[in-house]
PDB file of C-alpha atoms in Angstrom:
ATOM      1  CA  MET A1236     -55.160 -17.384 -52.604  1.00 47.00           C
ATOM      2  CA  THR A1237     -58.270 -15.280 -52.333  1.00 43.00           C
ATOM      3  CA  GLU A1238     -56.756 -11.998 -53.467  1.00 46.00           C
ATOM      4  CA  GLU A1239     -58.351 -10.646 -56.669  1.00 64.00           C
ATOM      5  CA  LYS A1240     -55.085  -9.300 -57.981  1.00 82.00           C
ATOM      6  CA  PRO A1241     -52.148 -11.748 -58.016  1.00 91.00           C
ATOM      7  CA  VAL A1242     -49.311 -10.661 -55.757  1.00 94.00           C
ATOM      8  CA  LYS A1243     -45.972 -10.096 -57.492  1.00 96.00           C
ATOM      9  CA  VAL A1244     -42.988 -11.295 -55.464  1.00 97.00           C
ATOM     10  CA  LEU A1245     -39.349 -10.581 -56.291  1.00 97.00           C
ATOM     11  CA  ILE A1246     -37.132 -13.309 -54.811  1.00 97.00           C
ATOM     12  CA  ILE A1247     -33.456 -12.403 -54.371  1.00 96.00           C
ATOM     13  CA  GLU A1248     -31.698 -15.663 -53.502  1.00 94.00           C
ATOM     14  CA  ASP A1249     -28.340 -16.925 -54.775  1.00 93.00           C
ATOM     15  CA  GLU A1250     -28.943 -20.647 -54.088  1.00 93.00           C
ATOM     16  CA  ASN A1251     -30.592 -22.059 -57.206  1.00 94.00           C
ATOM     17  CA  GLU A1252     -32.462 -24.871 -55.484  1.00 94.00           C
ATOM     18  CA  ILE A1253     -33.996 -22.648 -52.801  1.00 92.00           C
ATOM     19  CA  ARG A1254     -34.904 -19.986 -55.350  1.00 94.00           C
ATOM     20  CA  GLU A1255     -36.559 -22.487 -57.693  1.00 95.00           C
ATOM     21  CA  ILE A1256     -38.538 -24.067 -54.847  1.00 94.00           C
ATOM     22  CA  LEU A1257     -39.787 -20.661 -53.748  1.00 94.00           C
ATOM     23  CA  VAL A1258     -40.774 -19.731 -57.300  1.00 96.00           C
ATOM     24  CA  SER A1259     -42.575 -23.055 -57.801  1.00 96.00           C
ATOM     25  CA  ASN A1260     -44.443 -22.943 -54.488  1.00 95.00           C
ATOM     26  CA  LEU A1261     -45.529 -19.345 -54.924  1.00 96.00           C
ATOM     27  CA  GLU A1262     -46.672 -19.961 -58.503  1.00 96.00           C
ATOM     28  CA  SER A1263     -48.734 -22.963 -57.430  1.00 95.00           C
ATOM     29  CA  SER A1264     -50.451 -20.776 -54.821  1.00 94.00           C
ATOM     30  CA  GLY A1265     -51.407 -18.062 -57.305  1.00 95.00           C
ATOM     31  CA  PHE A1266     -48.582 -15.583 -56.779  1.00 96.00           C
ATOM     32  CA  ILE A1267     -46.510 -14.140 -59.624  1.00 96.00           C
ATOM     33  CA  PRO A1268     -42.869 -14.644 -58.580  1.00 97.00           C
ATOM     34  CA  ARG A1269     -39.620 -13.650 -60.238  1.00 96.00           C
ATOM     35  CA  GLY A1270     -36.378 -15.124 -58.953  1.00 96.00           C
ATOM     36  CA  ILE A1271     -32.959 -13.523 -59.370  1.00 95.00           C
ATOM     37  CA  ASP A1272     -29.620 -14.805 -58.071  1.00 93.00           C
ATOM     38  CA  GLY A1273     -28.293 -11.557 -56.609  1.00 91.00           C
ATOM     39  CA  GLY A1274     -28.813  -7.853 -56.159  1.00 87.00           C
ATOM     40  CA  LYS A1275     -26.438  -6.405 -58.747  1.00 87.00           C
ATOM     41  CA  GLU A1276     -29.286  -5.044 -60.898  1.00 89.00           C
ATOM     42  CA  VAL A1277     -32.036  -4.874 -58.286  1.00 93.00           C
ATOM     43  CA  ILE A1278     -33.289  -1.418 -59.335  1.00 92.00           C
ATOM     44  CA  LEU A1279     -33.589  -2.577 -62.956  1.00 93.00           C
ATOM     45  CA  HIS A1280     -35.678  -5.570 -61.848  1.00 94.00           C
ATOM     46  CA  LEU A1281     -37.861  -3.315 -59.694  1.00 94.00           C
ATOM     47  CA  GLU A1282     -38.472  -1.070 -62.697  1.00 92.00           C
ATOM     48  CA  GLN A1283     -39.285  -3.975 -65.022  1.00 94.00           C
ATOM     49  CA  PHE A1284     -41.240  -6.213 -62.637  1.00 95.00           C
ATOM     50  CA  SER A1285     -42.888  -3.752 -60.195  1.00 92.00           C
ATOM     51  CA  PRO A1286     -43.154  -6.253 -57.323  1.00 95.00           C
ATOM     52  CA  ASP A1287     -45.572  -5.906 -54.427  1.00 94.00           C
ATOM     53  CA  VAL A1288     -43.071  -7.425 -51.990  1.00 96.00           C
ATOM     54  CA  ILE A1289     -39.417  -8.503 -51.928  1.00 96.00           C
ATOM     55  CA  LEU A1290     -38.050 -11.710 -50.397  1.00 97.00           C
ATOM     56  CA  LEU A1291     -34.375 -11.089 -49.661  1.00 96.00           C
ATOM     57  CA  ASP A1292     -31.583 -13.442 -48.640  1.00 94.00           C
ATOM     58  CA  GLN A1293     -28.830 -11.971 -46.477  1.00 90.00           C
ATOM     59  CA  ILE A1294     -25.670 -13.862 -47.465  1.00 88.00           C
ATOM     60  CA  MET A1295     -24.958 -13.607 -51.202  1.00 90.00           C
ATOM     61  CA  PRO A1296     -21.797 -13.231 -53.282  1.00 85.00           C
ATOM     62  CA  GLY A1297     -21.117  -9.776 -54.633  1.00 85.00           C
ATOM     63  CA  LYS A1298     -23.717  -7.485 -53.122  1.00 88.00           C
ATOM     64  CA  THR A1299     -24.976  -8.616 -49.701  1.00 90.00           C
ATOM     65  CA  GLY A1300     -28.598  -8.570 -48.609  1.00 91.00           C
ATOM     66  CA  GLN A1301     -27.871  -5.591 -46.366  1.00 91.00           C
ATOM     67  CA  GLU A1302     -26.422  -3.644 -49.275  1.00 92.00           C
ATOM     68  CA  VAL A1303     -29.422  -4.503 -51.449  1.00 94.00           C
ATOM     69  CA  MET A1304     -31.805  -3.341 -48.729  1.00 92.00           C
ATOM     70  CA  GLN A1305     -29.916  -0.065 -48.295  1.00 90.00           C
ATOM     71  CA  GLU A1306     -30.060   0.558 -52.052  1.00 91.00           C
ATOM     72  CA  VAL A1307     -33.818  -0.081 -52.216  1.00 92.00           C
ATOM     73  CA  ARG A1308     -34.596   2.023 -49.143  1.00 87.00           C
ATOM     74  CA  ALA A1309     -32.515   4.914 -50.504  1.00 83.00           C
ATOM     75  CA  ASN A1310     -34.467   4.983 -53.784  1.00 83.00           C
ATOM     76  CA  ALA A1311     -37.469   7.331 -53.588  1.00 75.00           C
ATOM     77  CA  ARG A1312     -39.502   5.294 -56.103  1.00 81.00           C
ATOM     78  CA  PHE A1313     -39.127   1.939 -54.380  1.00 86.00           C
ATOM     79  CA  CYS A1314     -38.399   2.725 -50.734  1.00 83.00           C
ATOM     80  CA  ASN A1315     -41.901   1.731 -49.578  1.00 81.00           C
ATOM     81  CA  ILE A1316     -41.900  -1.785 -51.064  1.00 90.00           C
ATOM     82  CA  PRO A1317     -42.218  -4.262 -48.165  1.00 91.00           C
ATOM     83  CA  ILE A1318     -39.102  -6.391 -47.655  1.00 93.00           C
ATOM     84  CA  ILE A1319     -39.117  -9.770 -45.932  1.00 94.00           C
ATOM     85  CA  VAL A1320     -35.665 -11.076 -45.074  1.00 94.00           C
ATOM     86  CA  VAL A1321     -35.513 -14.864 -45.591  1.00 93.00           C
ATOM     87  CA  THR A1322     -32.243 -16.180 -44.217  1.00 89.00           C
ATOM     88  CA  GLY A1323     -30.387 -18.794 -42.229  1.00 88.00           C
ATOM     89  CA  LEU A1324     -29.027 -16.107 -39.882  1.00 87.00           C
ATOM     90  CA  ASN A1325     -31.090 -16.412 -36.728  1.00 83.00           C
ATOM     91  CA  SER A1326     -29.354 -14.536 -33.925  1.00 86.00           C
ATOM     92  CA  GLU A1327     -31.134 -11.625 -32.235  1.00 85.00           C
ATOM     93  CA  GLU A1328     -28.323  -9.253 -33.237  1.00 86.00           C
ATOM     94  CA  GLN A1329     -28.648 -10.199 -36.928  1.00 87.00           C
ATOM     95  CA  LYS A1330     -32.418  -9.792 -36.825  1.00 86.00           C
ATOM     96  CA  ILE A1331     -32.143  -6.395 -35.140  1.00 87.00           C
ATOM     97  CA  ALA A1332     -29.567  -5.258 -37.709  1.00 86.00           C
ATOM     98  CA  ALA A1333     -31.899  -6.199 -40.586  1.00 88.00           C
ATOM     99  CA  LEU A1334     -34.869  -4.436 -38.985  1.00 87.00           C
ATOM    100  CA  ASN A1335     -32.750  -1.342 -38.410  1.00 84.00           C
ATOM    101  CA  LEU A1336     -31.819  -1.288 -42.106  1.00 84.00           C
ATOM    102  CA  GLY A1337     -35.474  -1.363 -43.158  1.00 85.00           C
ATOM    103  CA  ALA A1338     -36.748  -4.958 -43.180  1.00 90.00           C
ATOM    104  CA  ASP A1339     -40.485  -5.258 -42.490  1.00 88.00           C
ATOM    105  CA  ASP A1340     -40.331  -8.919 -41.462  1.00 90.00           C
ATOM    106  CA  TYR A1341     -37.690 -11.564 -40.821  1.00 91.00           C
ATOM    107  CA  VAL A1342     -38.072 -15.302 -41.512  1.00 91.00           C
ATOM    108  CA  THR A1343     -35.357 -17.826 -40.694  1.00 88.00           C
ATOM    109  CA  LYS A1344     -34.559 -21.026 -42.582  1.00 85.00           C
ATOM    110  CA  PRO A1345     -35.892 -23.665 -42.450  1.00 86.00           C
ATOM    111  CA  TYR A1346     -39.378 -22.190 -42.710  1.00 86.00           C
ATOM    112  CA  SER A1347     -42.889 -23.263 -43.586  1.00 88.00           C
ATOM    113  CA  THR A1348     -43.858 -22.233 -47.124  1.00 88.00           C
ATOM    114  CA  LYS A1349     -47.440 -21.703 -45.982  1.00 90.00           C
ATOM    115  CA  GLU A1350     -46.294 -19.457 -43.151  1.00 90.00           C
ATOM    116  CA  LEU A1351     -44.136 -17.444 -45.546  1.00 93.00           C
ATOM    117  CA  GLN A1352     -47.095 -16.977 -47.886  1.00 93.00           C
ATOM    118  CA  ALA A1353     -49.276 -15.944 -44.943  1.00 92.00           C
ATOM    119  CA  ARG A1354     -46.698 -13.391 -43.867  1.00 91.00           C
ATOM    120  CA  ILE A1355     -46.575 -11.934 -47.396  1.00 93.00           C
ATOM    121  CA  LEU A1356     -50.346 -11.535 -47.491  1.00 91.00           C
ATOM    122  CA  ALA A1357     -50.515 -10.150 -43.944  1.00 87.00           C
ATOM    123  CA  LEU A1358     -47.914  -7.525 -44.788  1.00 86.00           C
ATOM    124  CA  LEU A1359     -49.790  -6.476 -47.922  1.00 86.00           C
ATOM    125  CA  ARG A1360     -53.168  -6.481 -46.148  1.00 80.00           C
ATOM    126  CA  ARG A1361     -51.849  -3.954 -43.650  1.00 71.00           C
ATOM    127  CA  SER A1362     -50.710  -1.752 -46.515  1.00 65.00           C
ATOM    128  CA  ASN A1363     -54.026  -2.076 -48.391  1.00 64.00           C
ATOM    129  CA  VAL A1364     -56.130  -1.416 -45.298  1.00 54.00           C
ATOM    130  CA  ALA A1365     -54.088   1.701 -44.627  1.00 53.00           C
ATOM    131  CA  HIS A1366     -54.714   3.028 -48.137  1.00 52.00           C
ATOM    132  CA  LYS A1367     -58.454   2.306 -48.017  1.00 50.00           C
ATOM    133  CA  SER A1368     -59.073   3.673 -44.533  1.00 50.00           C
ATOM    134  CA  GLN A1369     -57.045   6.858 -44.798  1.00 48.00           C
ATOM    135  CA  GLN A1370     -59.050   9.785 -46.163  1.00 49.00           C
ATOM    136  CA  LYS A1371     -56.962  12.842 -45.335  1.00 68.00           C
ATOM    137  CA  ASN A1372     -53.488  13.904 -44.375  1.00 82.00           C
ATOM    138  CA  ILE A1373     -52.436  14.016 -40.751  1.00 85.00           C
ATOM    139  CA  SER A1374     -49.742  16.155 -39.210  1.00 87.00           C
ATOM    140  CA  ILE A1375     -48.095  17.132 -35.960  1.00 91.00           C
ATOM    141  CA  LYS A1376     -45.524  19.906 -35.548  1.00 91.00           C
ATOM    142  CA  ASP A1377     -42.945  19.483 -38.362  1.00 93.00           C
ATOM    143  CA  ILE A1378     -44.280  16.104 -39.562  1.00 95.00           C
ATOM    144  CA  THR A1379     -46.885  15.739 -42.299  1.00 93.00           C
ATOM    145  CA  VAL A1380     -48.155  12.334 -43.381  1.00 91.00           C
ATOM    146  CA  ASP A1381     -49.517  12.301 -46.927  1.00 87.00           C
ATOM    147  CA  LEU A1382     -51.890   9.373 -46.583  1.00 81.00           C
ATOM    148  CA  GLY A1383     -52.885   9.229 -50.232  1.00 76.00           C
ATOM    149  CA  ALA A1384     -49.301   9.098 -51.489  1.00 81.00           C
ATOM    150  CA  HIS A1385     -48.142   7.046 -48.484  1.00 83.00           C
ATOM    151  CA  LYS A1386     -45.350   9.536 -47.762  1.00 88.00           C
ATOM    152  CA  VAL A1387     -43.971  11.190 -44.650  1.00 94.00           C
ATOM    153  CA  LEU A1388     -42.621  14.728 -44.900  1.00 94.00           C
ATOM    154  CA  LEU A1389     -40.359  16.376 -42.332  1.00 95.00           C
ATOM    155  CA  ASN A1390     -40.266  20.139 -42.899  1.00 93.00           C
ATOM    156  CA  GLY A1391     -41.373  19.435 -46.463  1.00 91.00           C
ATOM    157  CA  GLN A1392     -38.671  16.844 -47.158  1.00 93.00           C
ATOM    158  CA  GLU A1393     -39.663  13.206 -47.708  1.00 93.00           C
ATOM    159  CA  VAL A1394     -38.491  10.715 -45.088  1.00 94.00           C
ATOM    160  CA  PRO A1395     -38.178   7.138 -46.434  1.00 92.00           C
ATOM    161  CA  LEU A1396     -39.917   4.790 -43.996  1.00 92.00           C
ATOM    162  CA  THR A1397     -40.661   1.090 -44.125  1.00 88.00           C
ATOM    163  CA  LEU A1398     -44.303   0.000 -44.177  1.00 85.00           C
ATOM    164  CA  THR A1399     -44.101  -0.970 -40.507  1.00 86.00           C
ATOM    165  CA  GLU A1400     -42.528   2.343 -39.502  1.00 90.00           C
ATOM    166  CA  PHE A1401     -45.174   4.211 -41.494  1.00 91.00           C
ATOM    167  CA  LYS A1402     -47.980   2.347 -39.729  1.00 88.00           C
ATOM    168  CA  ILE A1403     -46.450   2.924 -36.295  1.00 92.00           C
ATOM    169  CA  LEU A1404     -46.019   6.650 -36.954  1.00 94.00           C
ATOM    170  CA  CYS A1405     -49.609   6.985 -38.189  1.00 91.00           C
ATOM    171  CA  GLU A1406     -50.930   5.344 -35.030  1.00 89.00           C
ATOM    172  CA  LEU A1407     -48.762   7.531 -32.800  1.00 93.00           C
ATOM    173  CA  ILE A1408     -49.946  10.707 -34.533  1.00 92.00           C
ATOM    174  CA  LYS A1409     -53.601   9.664 -34.586  1.00 86.00           C
ATOM    175  CA  GLN A1410     -53.414   8.929 -30.868  1.00 87.00           C
ATOM    176  CA  SER A1411     -51.069  11.820 -30.060  1.00 89.00           C
ATOM    177  CA  GLY A1412     -50.903  12.564 -26.356  1.00 89.00           C
ATOM    178  CA  GLN A1413     -52.140   9.063 -25.533  1.00 89.00           C
ATOM    179  CA  VAL A1414     -49.994   6.110 -24.532  1.00 92.00           C
ATOM    180  CA  LEU A1415     -49.983   3.181 -26.963  1.00 91.00           C
ATOM    181  CA  SER A1416     -48.971  -0.096 -25.376  1.00 91.00           C
ATOM    182  CA  ARG A1417     -46.764  -2.542 -27.241  1.00 89.00           C
ATOM    183  CA  ASP A1418     -49.750  -4.898 -27.474  1.00 87.00           C
ATOM    184  CA  SER A1419     -51.761  -2.113 -29.083  1.00 85.00           C
ATOM    185  CA  LEU A1420     -48.975  -1.436 -31.570  1.00 86.00           C
ATOM    186  CA  ARG A1421     -48.751  -5.157 -32.308  1.00 83.00           C
ATOM    187  CA  GLU A1422     -52.429  -5.197 -33.203  1.00 78.00           C
ATOM    188  CA  ARG A1423     -52.716  -1.854 -34.976  1.00 74.00           C
ATOM    189  CA  ALA A1424     -49.399  -1.573 -36.822  1.00 75.00           C
ATOM    190  CA  LEU A1425     -47.976  -5.086 -36.973  1.00 72.00           C
ATOM    191  CA  GLY A1426     -51.147  -7.016 -37.770  1.00 66.00           C
ATOM    192  CA  ASN A1427     -50.923  -9.235 -34.684  1.00 58.00           C
ATOM    193  CA  LEU A1428     -47.831 -10.947 -36.066  1.00 60.00           C
ATOM    194  CA  ASN A1429     -45.792 -12.949 -33.599  1.00 67.00           C
ATOM    195  CA  VAL A1430     -43.303 -10.206 -32.811  1.00 75.00           C
ATOM    196  CA  THR A1431     -41.531  -9.543 -29.551  1.00 82.00           C
ATOM    197  CA  ASP A1432     -41.419  -6.333 -27.539  1.00 86.00           C
ATOM    198  CA  ARG A1433     -37.772  -6.081 -28.577  1.00 87.00           C
ATOM    199  CA  THR A1434     -38.761  -6.028 -32.263  1.00 86.00           C
ATOM    200  CA  ILE A1435     -41.209  -3.189 -31.624  1.00 89.00           C
ATOM    201  CA  ASP A1436     -38.498  -1.285 -29.752  1.00 91.00           C
ATOM    202  CA  VAL A1437     -36.115  -1.722 -32.707  1.00 90.00           C
ATOM    203  CA  HIS A1438     -38.694  -0.336 -35.158  1.00 90.00           C
ATOM    204  CA  MET A1439     -39.284   2.587 -32.798  1.00 94.00           C
ATOM    205  CA  ALA A1440     -35.555   3.342 -32.486  1.00 94.00           C
ATOM    206  CA  SER A1441     -35.215   3.352 -36.283  1.00 93.00           C
ATOM    207  CA  LEU A1442     -38.255   5.622 -36.636  1.00 95.00           C
ATOM    208  CA  ARG A1443     -36.887   8.098 -34.093  1.00 95.00           C
ATOM    209  CA  LYS A1444     -33.552   8.242 -35.899  1.00 95.00           C
ATOM    210  CA  LYS A1445     -35.163   8.903 -39.276  1.00 95.00           C
ATOM    211  CA  LEU A1446     -37.341  11.678 -37.838  1.00 96.00           C
ATOM    212  CA  ALA A1447     -34.232  13.579 -36.650  1.00 95.00           C
ATOM    213  CA  HIS A1448     -35.184  16.324 -34.167  1.00 94.00           C
ATOM    214  CA  MET A1449     -38.827  15.209 -34.202  1.00 95.00           C
ATOM    215  CA  GLY A1450     -37.779  11.768 -33.011  1.00 95.00           C
ATOM    216  CA  ASP A1451     -37.590  13.186 -29.488  1.00 94.00           C
ATOM    217  CA  SER A1452     -41.350  13.739 -29.634  1.00 95.00           C
ATOM    218  CA  ILE A1453     -41.843   9.972 -29.422  1.00 96.00           C
ATOM    219  CA  GLU A1454     -41.705   9.401 -25.691  1.00 95.00           C
ATOM    220  CA  THR A1455     -41.101   6.088 -23.949  1.00 94.00           C
ATOM    221  CA  VAL A1456     -43.505   5.437 -21.086  1.00 93.00           C
ATOM    222  CA  ARG A1457     -41.572   2.938 -19.008  1.00 90.00           C
ATOM    223  CA  GLY A1458     -43.353  -0.367 -18.505  1.00 87.00           C
ATOM    224  CA  VAL A1459     -46.264   0.675 -20.724  1.00 89.00           C
ATOM    225  CA  GLY A1460     -45.386   1.720 -24.265  1.00 92.00           C
ATOM    226  CA  TYR A1461     -44.954   4.875 -26.338  1.00 95.00           C
ATOM    227  CA  ARG A1462     -46.587   8.267 -26.740  1.00 94.00           C
ATOM    228  CA  MET A1463     -46.351  11.037 -29.335  1.00 94.00           C
ATOM    229  CA  ALA A1464     -45.968  14.299 -27.426  1.00 90.00           C
ATOM    230  CA  VAL A1465     -48.422  16.955 -28.512  1.00 78.00           C
TER     231      VAL A1465
END
């Protein structure tokens, strides 16, 4: 790892062997991991550990991965922590459901440890670049994006967005009135990750829903991409 500050990763995985392998591999690569076997006390671990990213299994006894994700995304202090779902569930419907609930990335088992580490760093790079490059707030109609605090306000009320949704919204507002193709969104907001058009559409649908009446301002330009109406 070339990052100056070690990346802290919270691993929520109920299978001991998988969790221990992840912890060992991440430690050997310079990360600071913490593994827990379920999400019963996830907020407590977030408070104590302050992770930079969460790796989350979907199928666990007690509280499911979906329930854990909903709890994190509903908490104002931790709702912006990037979440990567790491699971054996690989159908399109399951992936879409996770993205709709707030996952920033989705990795299916079996997976390459090096690829997983690369995805973690890519996700955090996008967040860091956003913080460094943003110098002032941006707004359109009832939406205000507080770039310094990394918050989105709708009529003064905070809207909890995932990192990916935040990046997409920023690009749409910055280029308001202009059409952004899916390829452009892939490059600008998703860091050129290997994501399908369908994945981008799912993120956009979730963003529209969270923005309530302002969601209608995000227009679909058939066959091209999306545009934020001025």
